[in-house]
XYZ file of N, CA, C and O in Angstrom:
312
model
N -210.716 190.444 231.392
C -211.071 191.437 232.383
C -210.131 191.358 233.597
O -209.737 192.368 234.121
N -209.783 190.155 233.987
C -208.885 189.978 235.129
C -207.492 190.495 234.797
O -206.820 191.085 235.648
N -207.070 190.312 233.524
C -205.754 190.792 233.103
C -205.657 192.310 233.211
O -204.574 192.860 233.374
N -206.767 192.998 233.120
C -206.788 194.446 233.276
C -206.853 194.835 234.754
O -206.187 195.782 235.181
N -207.644 194.131 235.517
C -207.852 194.501 236.916
C -206.625 194.277 237.789
O -206.390 195.051 238.725
N -205.845 193.269 237.504
C -204.677 192.981 238.344
C -203.684 194.143 238.356
O -203.302 194.624 239.429
N -203.246 194.687 237.192
C -202.317 195.829 237.262
C -202.959 197.090 237.829
O -202.288 197.878 238.504
N -204.248 197.280 237.580
C -204.914 198.474 238.114
C -204.982 198.412 239.641
O -204.683 199.392 240.336
N -205.372 197.281 240.181
C -205.441 197.132 241.635
C -204.043 197.217 242.243
O -203.847 197.854 243.293
N -203.045 196.629 241.582
C -201.673 196.707 242.084
C -201.175 198.151 242.086
O -200.533 198.594 243.044
N -201.466 198.900 241.033
C -201.050 200.302 240.977
C -201.759 201.115 242.052
O -201.141 201.962 242.708
N -203.030 200.864 242.259
C -203.787 201.578 243.294
C -203.220 201.285 244.680
O -203.161 202.146 245.542
N -202.792 200.074 244.882
C -202.267 199.674 246.178
C -200.853 200.221 246.402
O -200.498 200.620 247.503
N -200.018 200.255 245.324
C -198.616 200.645 245.469
C -198.378 202.152 245.404
O -197.456 202.659 246.039
N -199.175 202.857 244.627
C -198.932 204.288 244.437
C -199.464 205.109 245.614
O -200.456 204.722 246.246
N -198.835 206.242 245.887
C -199.331 207.073 246.995
C -200.633 207.766 246.617
O -200.964 207.926 245.443
N -201.361 208.203 247.633
C -202.614 208.918 247.389
C -202.315 210.336 246.925
O -201.258 210.907 247.230
N -203.254 210.911 246.202
C -203.105 212.272 245.693
C -203.880 213.199 246.614
O -205.083 213.034 246.826
N -203.180 214.159 247.172
C -203.809 215.084 248.106
C -204.085 216.450 247.480
O -204.697 217.291 248.108
N -203.608 216.690 246.273
C -203.783 217.990 245.648
C -202.694 218.954 246.079
O -201.796 218.613 246.856
N -202.777 220.179 245.602
C -201.736 221.156 245.959
C -201.859 221.590 247.419
O -202.948 221.585 247.993
N -200.736 221.960 248.021
C -200.780 222.403 249.422
C -201.457 223.768 249.554
O -201.637 224.492 248.570
N -201.817 224.100 250.763
C -202.439 225.406 251.036
C -201.474 226.528 250.673
O -200.272 226.432 250.907
N -201.994 227.564 250.081
C -201.178 228.701 249.711
C -200.433 228.534 248.399
O -199.627 229.384 248.021
N -200.686 227.448 247.705
C -200.024 227.213 246.419
C -200.649 228.136 245.382
O -201.867 228.131 245.190
N -199.843 228.947 244.678
C -200.416 229.900 243.734
C -201.006 229.187 242.502
O -200.364 228.333 241.896
N -202.228 229.557 242.164
C -202.917 228.929 241.030
C -202.296 229.328 239.695
O -202.461 228.621 238.696
N -201.568 230.426 239.664
C -200.971 230.880 238.407
C -199.698 230.118 238.057
O -199.258 230.152 236.913
N -199.110 229.424 239.023
C -197.860 228.700 238.777
C -198.027 227.568 237.759
O -197.253 227.481 236.802
N -199.020 226.673 237.908
C -199.186 225.642 236.874
C -199.511 226.225 235.500
O -199.067 225.724 234.473
N -200.276 227.316 235.486
C -200.612 227.956 234.210
C -199.362 228.514 233.550
O -199.147 228.344 232.349
N -198.497 229.144 234.313
C -197.258 229.686 233.766
C -196.356 228.557 233.265
O -195.717 228.683 232.217
N -196.325 227.465 234.006
C -195.523 226.324 233.579
C -196.047 225.755 232.267
O -195.271 225.433 231.361
N -197.349 225.599 232.149
C -197.932 225.049 230.916
C -197.666 225.970 229.724
O -197.372 225.498 228.627
N -197.779 227.260 229.945
C -197.499 228.200 228.856
C -196.021 228.158 228.463
O -195.681 228.244 227.285
N -195.136 228.018 229.447
C -193.704 227.947 229.150
C -193.343 226.633 228.459
O -192.369 226.569 227.707
N -194.109 225.573 228.697
C -193.810 224.268 228.114
C -194.293 224.153 226.668
O -193.845 223.255 225.944
N -195.172 225.035 226.233
C -195.683 224.962 224.861
C -194.571 225.215 223.850
O -194.498 224.548 222.822
N -193.687 226.148 224.136
C -192.608 226.499 223.206
C -191.692 225.331 222.874
O -191.544 224.969 221.703
N -191.054 224.720 223.864
C -190.172 223.588 223.552
C -190.905 222.419 222.906
O -190.358 221.754 222.021
N -192.147 222.164 223.325
C -192.907 221.073 222.719
C -193.189 221.352 221.245
O -193.065 220.462 220.397
N -193.555 222.575 220.930
C -193.840 222.902 219.529
C -192.573 222.851 218.686
O -192.606 222.376 217.541
N -191.448 223.285 219.226
C -190.184 223.196 218.495
C -189.798 221.735 218.271
O -189.418 221.346 217.161
N -189.933 220.905 219.297
C -189.583 219.497 219.176
C -190.435 218.807 218.126
O -189.917 218.131 217.232
N -191.763 218.947 218.215
C -192.637 218.222 217.293
C -192.553 218.774 215.877
O -192.704 218.021 214.906
N -192.285 220.066 215.722
C -192.091 220.620 214.383
C -190.817 220.054 213.772
O -190.810 219.619 212.610
N -189.726 220.048 214.525
C -188.470 219.490 214.014
C -188.602 217.995 213.739
O -188.109 217.499 212.716
N -189.273 217.269 214.612
C -189.491 215.843 214.433
C -190.283 215.568 213.154
O -189.927 214.698 212.357
N -191.346 216.319 212.939
C -192.155 216.162 211.729
C -191.390 216.527 210.474
O -191.508 215.853 209.440
N -190.612 217.589 210.526
C -189.838 217.986 209.351
C -188.758 216.964 209.036
O -188.501 216.662 207.871
N -188.127 216.402 210.060
C -187.107 215.381 209.854
C -187.698 214.143 209.180
O -187.146 213.633 208.204
N -188.818 213.668 209.677
C -189.429 212.497 209.074
C -190.013 212.811 207.702
O -190.029 211.954 206.824
N -190.496 214.021 207.489
C -190.961 214.414 206.168
C -189.820 214.430 205.165
O -189.950 213.931 204.041
N -188.693 214.982 205.571
C -187.511 215.011 204.710
C -187.028 213.592 204.421
O -186.703 213.250 203.280
N -187.006 212.740 205.435
C -186.566 211.358 205.241
C -187.521 210.600 204.321
O -187.082 209.793 203.494
N -188.824 210.857 204.429
C -189.772 210.161 203.554
C -189.624 210.620 202.110
O -189.778 209.811 201.192
N -189.313 211.888 201.895
C -189.083 212.366 200.530
C -187.838 211.708 199.951
O -187.839 211.253 198.800
N -186.774 211.631 200.737
C -185.553 210.971 200.259
C -185.804 209.501 199.952
O -185.343 208.986 198.933
N -186.527 208.826 200.809
C -186.831 207.417 200.588
C -187.694 207.238 199.345
O -187.465 206.330 198.551
N -188.674 208.110 199.165
C -189.523 208.035 197.980
C -188.713 208.265 196.713
O -188.898 207.557 195.715
N -187.803 209.227 196.736
C -186.960 209.477 195.572
C -186.058 208.283 195.290
O -185.870 207.889 194.141
N -185.512 207.674 196.335
C -184.643 206.516 196.161
C -185.425 205.332 195.601
O -184.960 204.648 194.692
N -186.607 205.099 196.114
C -187.426 203.999 195.610
C -187.856 204.255 194.172
O -187.905 203.345 193.351
N -188.173 205.504 193.865
C -188.584 205.858 192.505
C -187.410 205.691 191.541
O -187.573 205.197 190.430
N -186.211 206.095 191.989
C -185.033 205.973 191.144
C -184.692 204.497 190.913
O -184.356 204.090 189.809
N -184.798 203.694 191.951
C -184.463 202.278 191.832
C -185.466 201.519 190.972
O -185.121 200.538 190.328
N -186.704 201.957 190.936
C -187.711 201.227 190.171
C -187.598 201.498 188.673
O -188.190 200.780 187.876
N -186.825 202.501 188.276
C -186.678 202.837 186.861
C -185.295 202.505 186.314
O -184.870 203.060 185.313
N -184.586 201.603 186.945
C -183.291 201.184 186.417
C -183.509 200.176 185.290
O -184.525 199.483 185.260
N -182.576 200.078 184.332
C -182.763 199.155 183.206
C -182.917 197.694 183.635
O -183.680 196.959 183.043
N -182.205 197.286 184.687
C -182.323 195.898 185.120
C -183.728 195.578 185.584
O -184.262 194.531 185.284
N -184.321 196.493 186.295
C -185.663 196.262 186.822
C -186.690 196.302 185.692
O -187.648 195.546 185.690
N -186.498 197.176 184.717
C -187.430 197.265 183.596
C -187.429 195.975 182.788
O -188.482 195.515 182.369
N -186.253 195.398 182.548
C -186.186 194.178 181.763
C -186.804 192.993 182.512
O -187.375 192.090 181.913
N -186.732 193.006 183.816
C -187.315 191.918 184.611
C -188.832 191.990 184.561
O -189.502 190.963 184.527
N -189.378 193.168 184.553
C -190.832 193.295 184.526
C -191.403 192.925 183.163
O -192.501 192.436 183.071
N -190.657 193.199 182.083
C -191.145 192.937 180.744
C -191.160 191.439 180.435
O -192.029 190.946 179.745
N -190.154 190.738 180.921
C -189.986 189.350 180.521
C -190.609 188.420 181.458
O -191.148 187.437 181.370
């Protein structure tokens, strides 16, 4: 419990206080920013997922190909 409280208390002491948005700050600005940020995030995570999916298929094919070589078959039989 102490290991958790020490960094939390240190962060509370070191970080500045949050005052919220200033007066006259338009409420539509954060909404527009969030909507604009959805596009790049979706492109990034889609590409990231497709890249790792493609890599896993290649790895699976390589492992499958290597497990059916004659040397490996003879080792398993004997």
